[in-house]
XYZ file of C-alpha atoms in Angstrom:
755
model
C -150.206 -285.248 -63.714
C -147.940 -287.630 -65.766
C -146.550 -286.400 -69.458
C -145.321 -289.215 -71.759
C -143.765 -287.830 -74.673
C -142.534 -291.675 -76.365
C -145.128 -292.014 -78.284
C -147.532 -290.361 -78.772
C -148.165 -287.172 -76.476
C -150.408 -287.899 -73.651
C -151.026 -285.318 -70.680
C -152.831 -287.679 -67.756
C -154.652 -286.282 -64.479
C -156.039 -287.931 -61.350
C -159.171 -288.673 -63.946
C -157.847 -290.129 -67.091
C -156.423 -288.519 -70.123
C -156.128 -285.108 -70.860
C -158.154 -283.497 -74.339
C -155.374 -281.814 -75.778
C -157.055 -279.916 -78.272
C -155.549 -279.256 -81.804
C -152.500 -280.410 -83.633
C -150.816 -276.521 -82.734
C -151.569 -276.900 -79.602
C -150.443 -279.911 -78.938
C -146.831 -279.158 -80.800
C -146.544 -276.419 -78.399
C -147.098 -278.190 -75.659
C -144.444 -281.007 -77.159
C -141.869 -278.616 -77.880
C -142.520 -277.418 -74.380
C -141.333 -280.712 -73.048
C -139.019 -281.838 -75.307
C -137.129 -278.737 -72.966
C -138.896 -279.049 -70.483
C -137.791 -276.951 -67.067
C -135.764 -274.445 -69.616
C -136.697 -271.283 -71.422
C -137.778 -271.639 -75.557
C -137.664 -268.303 -76.992
C -141.010 -267.996 -79.315
C -139.650 -267.829 -82.188
C -138.074 -271.526 -82.135
C -141.445 -271.727 -80.046
C -143.520 -271.102 -83.857
C -141.044 -272.834 -85.977
C -141.216 -275.909 -84.574
C -145.834 -275.207 -84.562
C -145.178 -274.424 -88.185
C -142.445 -276.637 -89.686
C -143.364 -277.105 -92.983
C -145.688 -274.224 -93.659
C -144.235 -271.038 -92.868
C -144.658 -268.817 -90.467
C -148.468 -267.338 -91.156
C -149.298 -263.058 -89.491
C -151.447 -264.794 -87.116
C -148.620 -267.490 -85.404
C -148.205 -265.590 -81.781
C -152.413 -264.713 -81.870
C -152.966 -268.756 -82.275
C -149.525 -269.397 -79.790
C -150.983 -267.058 -77.115
C -154.163 -268.669 -77.449
C -152.226 -272.221 -76.709
C -150.957 -271.209 -73.995
C -153.802 -269.811 -72.753
C -155.812 -272.712 -73.069
C -152.866 -275.244 -71.820
C -152.481 -273.153 -68.972
C -156.457 -274.405 -67.628
C -155.210 -277.311 -68.569
C -152.454 -277.502 -66.701
C -153.782 -276.088 -63.328
C -155.704 -279.333 -62.712
C -154.230 -281.407 -60.052
C -153.984 -284.716 -59.566
C -154.144 -285.003 -55.704
C -150.864 -285.691 -55.002
C -147.596 -284.269 -55.654
C -146.270 -280.974 -57.343
C -148.700 -279.324 -60.127
C -147.117 -278.439 -63.616
C -146.711 -275.226 -64.480
C -146.309 -273.235 -68.047
C -144.633 -269.580 -66.851
C -144.049 -266.592 -69.413
C -140.074 -266.354 -69.147
C -138.714 -263.614 -70.907
C -137.614 -264.270 -74.249
C -140.877 -267.084 -74.168
C -142.053 -269.695 -72.481
C -141.325 -272.364 -70.381
C -142.939 -276.103 -68.978
C -141.886 -276.466 -65.203
C -142.429 -279.984 -63.955
C -140.327 -282.429 -61.413
C -138.592 -284.802 -63.315
C -140.775 -287.716 -62.185
C -143.525 -287.249 -63.601
C -142.539 -286.701 -67.669
C -141.304 -290.181 -68.529
C -138.552 -289.107 -71.420
C -136.981 -287.808 -68.282
C -137.659 -290.736 -66.460
C -136.320 -292.138 -69.248
C -132.759 -290.472 -68.955
C -133.048 -290.870 -65.981
C -132.315 -294.617 -66.313
C -130.153 -295.109 -69.351
C -127.365 -293.070 -67.321
C -128.392 -295.381 -64.384
C -128.223 -298.274 -66.697
C -124.328 -297.254 -68.622
C -123.127 -295.599 -65.553
C -124.286 -299.982 -63.943
C -122.491 -301.263 -66.768
C -119.047 -300.275 -67.445
C -118.809 -300.504 -63.843
C -119.267 -304.161 -63.876
C -122.533 -304.757 -62.900
C -123.908 -306.706 -66.908
C -127.272 -307.974 -64.637
C -128.024 -304.784 -62.613
C -127.506 -302.713 -66.566
C -129.357 -305.091 -68.394
C -132.910 -304.762 -66.234
C -132.228 -301.053 -65.555
C -132.167 -300.812 -69.624
C -134.805 -303.239 -69.889
C -137.353 -300.456 -67.947
C -135.945 -297.768 -69.623
C -136.773 -298.913 -73.286
C -140.339 -300.730 -71.834
C -141.357 -296.711 -71.831
C -141.190 -296.502 -74.787
C -145.163 -297.039 -76.683
C -143.732 -296.330 -80.170
C -141.641 -293.699 -81.995
C -141.568 -290.878 -79.686
C -144.875 -288.398 -79.737
C -145.954 -290.237 -83.110
C -148.758 -288.643 -83.211
C -147.472 -285.353 -84.247
C -145.090 -286.683 -86.818
C -147.475 -287.997 -88.427
C -149.265 -285.000 -89.236
C -145.606 -284.205 -89.980
C -143.545 -282.124 -87.508
C -140.022 -283.885 -87.601
C -138.135 -282.188 -85.440
C -134.374 -282.169 -85.046
C -134.839 -283.106 -81.320
C -136.582 -286.314 -82.318
C -134.365 -287.746 -84.231
C -131.864 -287.314 -81.767
C -134.215 -289.052 -79.229
C -134.452 -291.949 -81.614
C -131.049 -292.276 -82.473
C -130.822 -292.307 -78.250
C -133.413 -295.628 -77.790
C -131.786 -297.223 -80.846
C -127.915 -296.566 -78.353
C -129.421 -297.989 -76.095
C -130.915 -300.702 -77.213
C -127.039 -301.845 -78.546
C -126.454 -301.480 -74.580
C -129.257 -303.529 -73.230
C -128.035 -306.035 -76.267
C -124.386 -305.523 -74.676
C -125.598 -306.637 -71.186
C -127.031 -309.666 -72.674
C -124.329 -311.448 -74.070
C -122.418 -310.541 -70.956
C -125.233 -312.194 -69.056
C -124.185 -315.249 -71.322
C -128.729 -314.226 -72.064
C -127.690 -314.919 -76.071
C -130.496 -316.835 -76.650
C -133.041 -314.823 -75.569
C -132.251 -312.770 -77.363
C -131.725 -313.775 -80.688
C -134.976 -312.823 -81.660
C -134.863 -309.401 -80.497
C -131.876 -308.712 -81.997
C -132.553 -309.990 -85.232
C -135.392 -308.240 -85.757
C -133.090 -305.184 -84.962
C -130.185 -306.022 -87.179
C -133.156 -306.343 -89.784
C -134.711 -302.906 -89.397
C -131.493 -301.289 -88.848
C -129.077 -302.881 -91.199
C -126.094 -300.302 -91.215
C -125.420 -300.618 -87.665
C -122.767 -302.584 -87.211
C -122.197 -302.632 -83.340
C -125.841 -304.374 -83.338
C -124.218 -306.381 -86.841
C -122.003 -307.531 -84.641
C -123.739 -308.260 -81.542
C -126.138 -310.955 -83.435
C -123.309 -311.874 -84.869
C -121.477 -313.417 -81.182
C -124.899 -314.129 -80.072
C -125.479 -316.638 -83.578
C -121.641 -318.177 -82.639
C -122.661 -318.839 -79.424
C -126.066 -320.449 -80.432
C -124.328 -323.123 -82.596
C -124.922 -321.393 -85.926
C -121.510 -319.858 -87.599
C -122.803 -320.363 -91.309
C -126.314 -317.817 -89.744
C -122.796 -315.494 -88.678
C -121.238 -314.462 -91.392
C -124.734 -314.824 -93.180
C -124.581 -311.606 -90.969
C -121.148 -310.087 -91.873
C -121.868 -310.686 -95.334
C -125.408 -308.942 -95.684
C -124.173 -306.231 -93.326
C -120.839 -305.869 -95.557
C -123.109 -305.481 -98.464
C -125.515 -303.319 -97.236
C -123.049 -300.672 -96.310
C -120.931 -300.555 -100.139
C -123.560 -300.838 -101.743
C -125.337 -297.619 -99.480
C -122.885 -295.795 -98.285
C -120.199 -297.944 -100.943
C -117.817 -298.968 -96.977
C -116.370 -300.901 -95.888
C -117.362 -303.058 -92.624
C -114.405 -302.049 -89.962
C -111.958 -303.664 -88.128
C -113.991 -304.615 -85.361
C -115.969 -305.980 -87.480
C -113.995 -307.712 -89.660
C -111.740 -309.185 -86.805
C -115.260 -310.619 -85.725
C -115.359 -312.052 -89.336
C -111.748 -313.358 -88.977
C -112.710 -314.704 -84.966
C -115.503 -317.098 -85.894
C -114.034 -318.555 -89.060
C -110.904 -319.527 -86.152
C -113.438 -320.805 -83.790
C -111.602 -318.137 -81.194
C -111.617 -319.436 -77.634
C -112.329 -316.332 -77.057
C -115.443 -315.552 -78.589
C -116.600 -318.633 -75.672
C -118.899 -317.552 -72.599
C -117.156 -316.403 -69.946
C -115.988 -320.030 -67.232
C -118.490 -320.777 -64.302
C -117.269 -319.407 -61.121
C -116.235 -320.790 -58.132
C -118.604 -322.678 -55.924
C -119.889 -319.984 -53.806
C -120.058 -317.389 -56.600
C -122.809 -316.472 -57.622
C -124.744 -318.258 -60.283
C -124.414 -316.456 -63.337
C -127.096 -315.598 -65.112
C -127.215 -318.018 -68.730
C -127.450 -320.914 -65.967
C -131.068 -322.221 -65.645
C -131.863 -320.767 -69.053
C -133.803 -322.842 -71.059
C -131.984 -324.899 -74.018
C -131.816 -323.004 -77.281
C -135.422 -323.901 -79.342
C -135.365 -327.221 -82.118
C -135.617 -326.690 -85.689
C -139.272 -326.851 -86.082
C -139.211 -324.215 -83.151
C -137.203 -321.716 -85.333
C -139.111 -322.630 -88.669
C -139.234 -318.936 -90.541
C -135.373 -318.310 -89.381
C -132.900 -316.983 -91.631
C -131.160 -320.140 -94.244
C -127.866 -320.153 -93.903
C -125.854 -319.383 -96.782
C -124.196 -323.133 -97.444
C -126.218 -325.294 -95.397
C -130.676 -324.356 -96.494
C -129.698 -323.978 -100.115
C -132.725 -322.417 -102.843
C -134.935 -325.331 -103.715
C -132.895 -326.630 -106.494
C -129.987 -326.883 -105.050
C -129.882 -329.516 -102.230
C -130.928 -329.584 -98.937
C -129.546 -330.795 -95.273
C -132.289 -330.752 -93.555
C -132.628 -329.674 -89.671
C -132.949 -332.297 -86.318
C -136.374 -332.934 -85.708
C -138.153 -331.922 -82.707
C -137.192 -333.533 -79.623
C -139.471 -335.905 -77.786
C -141.021 -335.073 -74.584
C -137.985 -334.548 -71.502
C -135.475 -333.919 -74.062
C -134.142 -331.257 -75.600
C -132.925 -331.574 -79.500
C -130.025 -333.155 -80.888
C -126.966 -330.691 -81.474
C -126.628 -329.899 -85.860
C -123.737 -332.990 -86.698
C -124.378 -334.918 -83.376
C -126.406 -338.855 -84.585
C -129.299 -339.547 -84.742
C -130.489 -341.859 -82.491
C -131.308 -345.370 -84.184
C -135.181 -346.133 -84.673
C -135.153 -342.282 -85.687
C -137.529 -341.315 -89.512
C -135.669 -339.457 -91.632
C -137.349 -336.198 -92.874
C -139.488 -335.655 -95.745
C -137.783 -333.167 -97.982
C -139.652 -331.102 -100.356
C -139.151 -328.109 -102.484
C -141.611 -326.104 -103.824
C -141.372 -323.125 -106.176
C -145.184 -321.710 -106.485
C -145.971 -321.836 -102.692
C -146.891 -318.692 -100.327
C -146.632 -318.186 -97.651
C -148.322 -315.689 -94.292
C -146.861 -314.632 -91.146
C -148.824 -313.169 -88.931
C -147.293 -311.658 -85.478
C -150.244 -310.541 -82.277
C -148.374 -307.063 -80.378
C -148.847 -307.129 -77.164
C -149.818 -303.424 -75.718
C -148.825 -301.927 -72.867
C -152.358 -303.426 -71.421
C -151.373 -306.329 -70.448
C -148.031 -305.725 -69.046
C -149.467 -306.210 -65.264
C -151.063 -309.872 -65.430
C -149.254 -313.274 -65.243
C -147.379 -314.060 -67.497
C -150.209 -317.623 -67.357
C -152.808 -315.332 -68.413
C -149.916 -314.017 -70.827
C -149.479 -317.363 -72.460
C -153.385 -318.231 -72.328
C -154.101 -315.542 -74.629
C -151.113 -315.999 -77.438
C -151.855 -319.389 -77.066
C -155.386 -318.391 -77.364
C -155.162 -316.039 -81.174
C -152.793 -318.382 -82.310
C -154.747 -321.140 -81.833
C -158.091 -319.419 -83.599
C -155.090 -318.729 -86.695
C -153.743 -322.195 -87.357
C -157.498 -322.868 -87.821
C -157.877 -320.240 -90.288
C -155.170 -322.071 -91.887
C -156.475 -325.581 -92.088
C -159.961 -324.728 -92.800
C -157.659 -322.598 -96.620
C -156.191 -325.910 -97.036
C -152.590 -324.977 -95.406
C -150.192 -325.904 -93.038
C -149.819 -324.600 -90.055
C -146.057 -324.252 -88.813
C -145.144 -324.142 -84.583
C -145.191 -320.737 -83.917
C -142.791 -318.872 -81.972
C -144.169 -316.640 -79.059
C -146.508 -314.585 -80.935
C -145.657 -315.242 -83.961
C -146.603 -317.765 -86.330
C -146.737 -319.380 -89.938
C -148.385 -320.651 -92.441
C -148.056 -322.361 -96.042
C -150.144 -322.691 -98.456
C -148.587 -325.473 -101.450
C -150.544 -325.334 -104.926
C -153.149 -327.326 -104.702
C -155.416 -328.030 -108.409
C -158.832 -328.554 -106.331
C -158.559 -325.815 -104.684
C -158.116 -321.291 -105.848
C -154.541 -320.075 -106.111
C -152.402 -320.489 -102.812
C -151.558 -316.616 -103.201
C -155.755 -315.931 -102.992
C -155.547 -318.485 -100.159
C -152.486 -316.835 -98.542
C -154.356 -313.488 -98.505
C -157.391 -314.512 -97.449
C -156.642 -316.328 -94.489
C -154.570 -313.787 -93.394
C -157.771 -310.990 -93.448
C -159.877 -313.639 -92.049
C -157.413 -313.765 -88.560
C -157.335 -310.014 -89.110
C -161.531 -309.428 -88.949
C -161.634 -312.338 -86.415
C -159.786 -309.812 -84.239
C -160.668 -306.343 -84.747
C -163.709 -304.526 -85.842
C -163.994 -302.884 -89.156
C -163.688 -299.116 -90.006
C -163.671 -297.454 -93.445
C -162.576 -298.692 -96.193
C -158.721 -296.987 -96.415
C -159.213 -296.826 -92.909
C -157.668 -300.192 -90.496
C -159.257 -301.556 -88.801
C -159.958 -300.508 -84.597
C -158.478 -303.364 -81.973
C -161.466 -305.129 -80.426
C -159.603 -305.083 -77.013
C -157.209 -302.547 -76.085
C -153.331 -304.261 -76.198
C -154.104 -306.895 -78.677
C -153.365 -305.762 -82.529
C -152.995 -307.969 -85.462
C -149.928 -307.719 -88.240
C -150.368 -310.030 -91.284
C -146.891 -310.821 -94.804
C -148.152 -312.601 -97.383
C -144.715 -314.178 -99.858
C -144.803 -316.080 -103.144
C -141.889 -318.207 -104.335
C -139.953 -321.037 -103.736
C -139.690 -322.360 -99.666
C -137.263 -325.040 -98.902
C -140.087 -327.799 -96.660
C -138.929 -330.391 -94.213
C -141.825 -333.460 -92.392
C -140.293 -335.735 -89.846
C -142.785 -338.898 -89.726
C -143.850 -340.082 -86.993
C -141.841 -342.439 -85.199
C -145.296 -344.677 -84.506
C -147.992 -343.062 -86.422
C -145.745 -342.604 -89.635
C -147.843 -339.586 -89.823
C -146.177 -336.603 -90.297
C -146.263 -333.027 -87.931
C -145.692 -329.536 -88.233
C -143.549 -328.922 -91.085
C -140.169 -327.574 -91.258
C -140.188 -324.715 -93.414
C -137.185 -321.952 -94.846
C -136.206 -320.557 -97.803
C -136.023 -316.983 -99.755
C -138.740 -316.064 -99.333
C -139.470 -317.500 -95.924
C -137.135 -314.272 -94.749
C -138.351 -312.074 -97.297
C -142.039 -312.742 -95.839
C -140.516 -312.096 -91.715
C -138.544 -308.612 -93.850
C -142.137 -307.540 -94.444
C -143.854 -308.051 -91.554
C -141.676 -305.993 -89.088
C -142.281 -302.511 -90.947
C -146.181 -303.408 -91.034
C -148.681 -301.592 -88.627
C -151.652 -303.024 -86.309
C -154.021 -304.404 -88.484
C -152.848 -304.155 -92.162
C -151.384 -307.432 -94.839
C -147.928 -306.618 -96.508
C -147.616 -308.985 -99.896
C -144.597 -309.624 -102.135
C -145.008 -307.971 -105.894
C -145.441 -311.595 -107.164
C -148.109 -312.129 -104.604
C -150.175 -308.998 -106.251
C -149.416 -310.185 -109.537
C -151.115 -313.904 -108.770
C -154.012 -311.270 -106.641
C -154.583 -308.916 -108.177
C -157.644 -309.341 -110.347
C -159.605 -310.593 -107.164
C -158.165 -308.409 -104.725
C -156.902 -304.862 -104.877
C -153.668 -303.221 -103.189
C -152.254 -299.609 -102.728
C -148.930 -299.658 -103.624
C -146.041 -298.718 -100.291
C -144.448 -295.557 -100.975
C -140.257 -295.653 -101.146
C -141.055 -300.053 -101.411
C -141.232 -300.788 -104.630
C -141.497 -304.498 -104.178
C -144.158 -304.065 -101.505
C -147.948 -303.652 -101.495
C -151.144 -303.339 -98.865
C -154.393 -305.086 -98.614
C -156.782 -302.639 -99.389
C -159.933 -304.825 -100.228
C -160.900 -307.850 -99.912
C -164.064 -308.243 -102.355
C -165.395 -311.904 -101.139
C -165.225 -313.003 -97.454
C -163.579 -315.440 -96.797
C -165.824 -318.052 -94.466
C -165.418 -318.609 -90.849
C -165.464 -316.123 -87.905
C -164.385 -312.933 -90.156
C -168.122 -311.399 -91.522
C -170.310 -310.945 -88.605
C -172.755 -310.825 -91.656
C -171.996 -314.446 -92.603
C -173.273 -315.308 -89.281
C -175.699 -312.856 -88.404
C -177.826 -312.172 -91.457
C -180.686 -312.627 -89.695
C -180.622 -310.044 -87.084
C -179.405 -307.911 -90.100
C -182.642 -308.280 -91.770
C -184.430 -307.491 -88.800
C -183.156 -304.352 -87.871
C -182.672 -303.808 -92.113
C -186.136 -304.636 -92.248
C -187.256 -301.970 -89.421
C -185.347 -299.171 -90.330
C -187.316 -299.060 -94.379
C -189.929 -299.344 -92.204
C -189.175 -296.326 -89.908
C -188.610 -294.628 -93.280
C -191.618 -295.195 -95.364
C -194.214 -294.915 -91.825
C -192.235 -291.582 -91.053
C -192.772 -293.525 -87.658
C -189.525 -293.122 -84.300
C -188.326 -296.840 -84.070
C -185.883 -298.101 -80.967
C -184.221 -301.610 -81.072
C -182.029 -302.929 -78.389
C -178.881 -305.942 -78.600
C -178.157 -307.822 -76.078
C -175.728 -310.100 -75.503
C -173.082 -310.848 -73.325
C -170.177 -310.972 -76.108
C -168.504 -307.414 -77.107
C -166.861 -308.307 -79.914
C -169.837 -309.743 -81.495
C -172.298 -307.207 -80.733
C -169.718 -304.309 -81.856
C -169.554 -306.682 -84.953
C -172.903 -306.629 -85.784
C -173.662 -302.777 -84.855
C -171.104 -302.521 -87.538
C -171.616 -304.251 -89.998
C -174.972 -302.667 -90.491
C -173.986 -298.635 -89.631
C -172.276 -300.436 -93.269
C -174.779 -301.847 -94.971
C -177.893 -298.553 -94.252
C -174.423 -295.818 -95.055
C -173.920 -297.847 -98.357
C -178.197 -298.363 -99.493
C -179.894 -296.478 -96.679
C -182.607 -293.744 -97.501
C -181.987 -291.176 -99.697
C -180.057 -287.992 -96.826
C -180.205 -290.879 -94.362
C -177.758 -290.056 -91.472
C -175.816 -291.901 -89.318
C -174.477 -290.838 -86.395
C -172.404 -293.667 -84.049
C -170.669 -292.979 -80.004
C -169.881 -295.831 -77.290
C -170.051 -295.294 -73.634
C -166.696 -294.836 -72.144
C -165.524 -297.248 -69.449
C -166.762 -294.059 -66.789
C -169.682 -294.360 -68.309
C -169.211 -290.445 -68.524
C -172.534 -289.635 -69.372
C -171.833 -286.767 -71.775
C -169.085 -288.115 -74.153
C -171.068 -290.055 -76.634
C -173.838 -287.402 -77.170
C -170.841 -285.042 -77.571
C -169.219 -287.199 -80.331
C -172.651 -287.460 -82.060
C -172.769 -283.876 -81.844
C -169.655 -283.202 -83.239
C -170.527 -285.909 -85.931
C -173.600 -284.203 -87.635
C -171.462 -280.475 -87.279
C -168.900 -282.046 -88.906
C -166.817 -281.115 -86.001
C -163.618 -282.963 -85.702
C -159.619 -282.370 -83.558
C -158.283 -280.722 -85.767
C -160.715 -277.208 -85.300
C -160.322 -274.768 -82.607
C -163.443 -274.012 -79.439
C -164.225 -271.522 -81.720
C -164.624 -273.075 -84.611
C -166.468 -275.631 -83.304
C -169.136 -273.250 -81.994
C -168.490 -271.740 -85.823
C -170.408 -275.540 -87.043
C -172.101 -276.616 -84.318
C -174.261 -273.091 -85.014
C -174.068 -272.771 -88.678
C -175.814 -277.171 -88.135
C -178.834 -275.524 -85.864
C -179.324 -272.871 -88.526
C -179.961 -274.784 -91.298
C -182.771 -277.051 -88.775
C -184.246 -274.238 -87.579
C -184.433 -272.207 -91.343
C -183.066 -269.381 -89.036
C -181.747 -266.234 -91.617
C -178.166 -265.781 -90.439
C -177.323 -263.285 -88.324
C -180.963 -262.989 -86.509
C -179.815 -263.666 -82.867
C -177.607 -266.506 -81.282
C -179.460 -269.753 -81.271
C -180.677 -270.645 -76.765
C -179.950 -274.326 -77.365
C -176.584 -272.889 -78.092
C -175.014 -271.917 -74.671
C -177.539 -275.054 -74.034
C -175.320 -277.249 -76.019
C -171.634 -275.485 -75.013
C -170.424 -278.530 -72.369
C -170.501 -280.773 -75.265
C -168.969 -278.522 -78.282
C -165.750 -278.618 -76.597
C -166.024 -281.921 -75.229
C -166.271 -281.380 -71.791
C -167.756 -282.070 -69.255
C -169.162 -278.874 -66.431
C -167.846 -279.522 -62.997
C -171.946 -279.077 -61.650
C -174.205 -280.564 -59.685
C -176.659 -283.993 -61.505
C -179.329 -281.531 -62.398
C -176.860 -279.292 -64.735
C -176.113 -283.009 -66.895
C -179.616 -283.537 -67.204
C -180.929 -280.284 -68.514
C -177.572 -280.601 -70.935
C -179.014 -283.217 -72.890
C -182.330 -282.825 -72.286
C -180.828 -280.029 -74.629
C -178.841 -282.210 -77.032
C -182.122 -284.376 -77.098
C -184.144 -280.982 -78.556
C -181.164 -281.262 -81.250
C -181.509 -284.375 -82.276
C -185.002 -284.178 -82.622
C -184.032 -281.317 -84.537
C -182.391 -284.032 -86.946
C -184.555 -285.987 -86.809
C -187.409 -283.714 -88.525
C -185.431 -282.633 -91.136
C -183.841 -285.869 -92.112
C -183.400 -289.633 -91.721
C -181.564 -290.203 -88.214
C -180.135 -293.468 -87.195
C -178.374 -293.023 -84.127
C -176.165 -296.362 -82.997
C -174.842 -296.704 -79.637
C -172.419 -299.461 -78.420
C -172.291 -300.003 -74.285
C -174.607 -297.991 -72.939
C -175.241 -300.976 -70.649
C -171.573 -298.583 -69.255
C -173.938 -295.478 -68.918
C -175.118 -293.061 -65.561
C -178.508 -293.474 -65.129
C -179.392 -289.975 -66.585
C -177.892 -291.369 -69.923
C -180.032 -294.354 -70.167
C -183.184 -291.828 -69.128
C -182.515 -289.835 -72.129
C -181.550 -292.281 -74.351
C -184.531 -294.463 -73.779
C -186.760 -290.890 -74.365
C -185.550 -289.936 -78.233
C -188.401 -292.277 -79.658
C -191.153 -290.491 -77.760
C -189.383 -287.043 -79.022
C -189.352 -288.068 -81.771
C -193.241 -288.250 -82.735
C -193.797 -288.353 -86.861
C -190.378 -288.745 -87.813
C -187.858 -290.888 -89.781
C -185.877 -291.411 -86.453
C -184.039 -295.216 -85.624
C -182.707 -294.343 -82.290
C -179.728 -298.554 -82.343
C -179.118 -299.956 -78.626
C -175.906 -302.130 -78.037
C -175.219 -303.563 -74.661
C -174.923 -306.627 -72.116
C -177.582 -308.511 -70.901
C -176.374 -305.809 -67.701
C -178.462 -303.378 -68.747
C -181.799 -305.580 -68.708
C -180.320 -306.758 -64.639
C -180.584 -302.363 -64.172
C -183.584 -301.736 -65.997
C -185.944 -304.378 -66.501
C -188.663 -302.983 -68.240
C -186.114 -300.877 -70.580
C -188.001 -299.685 -73.636
C -191.117 -301.830 -72.966
C -193.599 -299.272 -72.924
C -192.625 -297.722 -76.379
C -194.986 -298.616 -79.659
C -192.235 -299.032 -81.700
C -189.614 -301.447 -80.457
C -187.454 -304.699 -80.922
C -185.231 -306.210 -78.896
C -182.446 -308.974 -79.813
C -181.034 -311.031 -77.731
C -177.145 -312.677 -79.023
C -176.650 -316.365 -78.659
C -172.484 -316.569 -79.353
C -171.559 -317.703 -82.304
C -168.193 -318.444 -83.579
C -165.226 -316.256 -81.924
C -167.289 -315.026 -79.169
C -164.456 -317.635 -76.611
C -162.229 -315.648 -77.666
C -163.626 -312.062 -76.970
C -164.248 -313.925 -73.899
C -161.236 -315.306 -72.752
C -159.206 -311.668 -73.940
C -161.925 -309.412 -71.082
C -161.789 -311.824 -68.249
C -158.039 -311.285 -68.177
C -158.499 -307.520 -68.060
C -162.273 -307.502 -66.296
C -162.625 -308.860 -62.360
C -165.910 -309.766 -62.984
C -166.475 -311.503 -67.318
C -168.868 -310.301 -70.206
C -169.750 -307.028 -67.554
C -167.702 -304.349 -68.997
């Protein structure tokens, strides 16, 4: 059993992730794991579970119930290794688990090894160890509990350890001469932590060694301003000496000379040459070198021809090289997109990761060009687009925001109006930011054709956009105040707390053209499905719709859009329940999800609370008087109420599904009901039988059963729903975005399309 604290709390055994229950139960486990193999007093544990509201009178009873449930959960074994134990030890409790099964303890061990190697002079070995340690983080420690207001001092201390170790890793990289590869991460780190002088000094050194002395001095100026304005302090002596060394071109700042023949090759030998200026399009403009739009501008060197590194700053331009076209724009908008790759990509070959990034960047370029913008060169997973004033098109800020929304919607599945969309492919996230103001744009005409290629874009607006992008969560679009002011009559925003100049895009009423809207390309299918729902309601007859297609993304978008439409404008009293079959094919997960949705059960409910909600719903459906005795159906639905799968036979699973089908029958006769299934081709035979039999179990009821599945479902069930009187099957043809969906899914499966 593995315990993960360096990110949202997760526990995994041999069968997958373990359900951990409500907030208090997860908080108790997390706090005990922060003190693994140590006794935590009961009073300290209660204060951790109730840090804000105060400890209620029933807190000890709640803690005892949580410990009882956790012991049951921890009793399961993975089949290898030693099991974890939750022990009662005066004056409290203790979780006993081997260190190698807790990511926090593994991180601490790696950190100690890496620092020891760095102190011993083994910078290369230290860098590898520290990189492995930092790679264990999946986000802020216990991020899910922190979002719920559980902010413990231990988490603050742990975050500081991560920041300190990150600086140690940067130090190892610089000692090895890998300043170019560390530069982008250093810039992002310093932007997020402007008061950390050590990181600022590391960035100054990396910039200086990259030939960007002016940028290095600019880092000093910004750090000094942050320290003076925020704390009333001047930079420390070490940082001041570094500034003077840069001004004097101190040779001690240069890399150590190459070792003698026969010695080990330094790490920096064989590294790629510094990226040309066009590939660093949005790097912060060095003070005095890239002035504001109204000042004189010194253009960067043009992109190098194939097979040659771009000329270094100050090197004479080759004869015949066309002069750049420099333009200062005062009212343009910059869109910056970043595509995040989660741990799902960690085990993929580098060429597959590059192929995925190239594909999503090309999709973004197409959207930028379609909206009349210019796409700059991409660096890794970051792409920048420029939208200049154009009399024939709407305001540039409006086009930039709508393009960002279009790219995001191409790669995500829409959720509620106040909820960020979910990734369409696990591990791939989209972050976007838009800033409006003055930029400097530089084009180099092609020596043969005379046409201009990708532009170089710089200036204060680009710097602002990059800063906003660093703090933009997945699926969100953040804009500056000027962008919001220009577009607020058409686009709605939410002010971000603690950041008066930043706004989050809430709704974009008119969808941008292209692949962003399932409704744009699936209008015919949506009209058929909506019409069949109307027939179902008017005739009180059960119907079934099966949506088949190769593209999981296109199919899911259609189902989500259908759900959104009927929820907003369906028959009076309509109830819509959704469920997706998990990759394991668990026959009870989707029915349990639908049961919880109907009865209002949430993850925060205890087992007793969930039973009470389900019992109340059953009482309302049957019209039975409260207190008249337990409904036998409630007992049969028990495994679905707690979300657990029984350890019994296939016959027991079929009995549970039969009870669930009876519940659906009662619900369908009480009010118009729509069930929406996705990925049903993954289901086991017992669930397929149940879903196919549902319409026949609801005669005379306004019930619609909507099934989304891959074409593989027909291979398993050639006569699927063929005997039902009111059944319709839709086969989706590939549309915009399906090729991208297929590529990304192929990266994670052995057989594309079958998942």
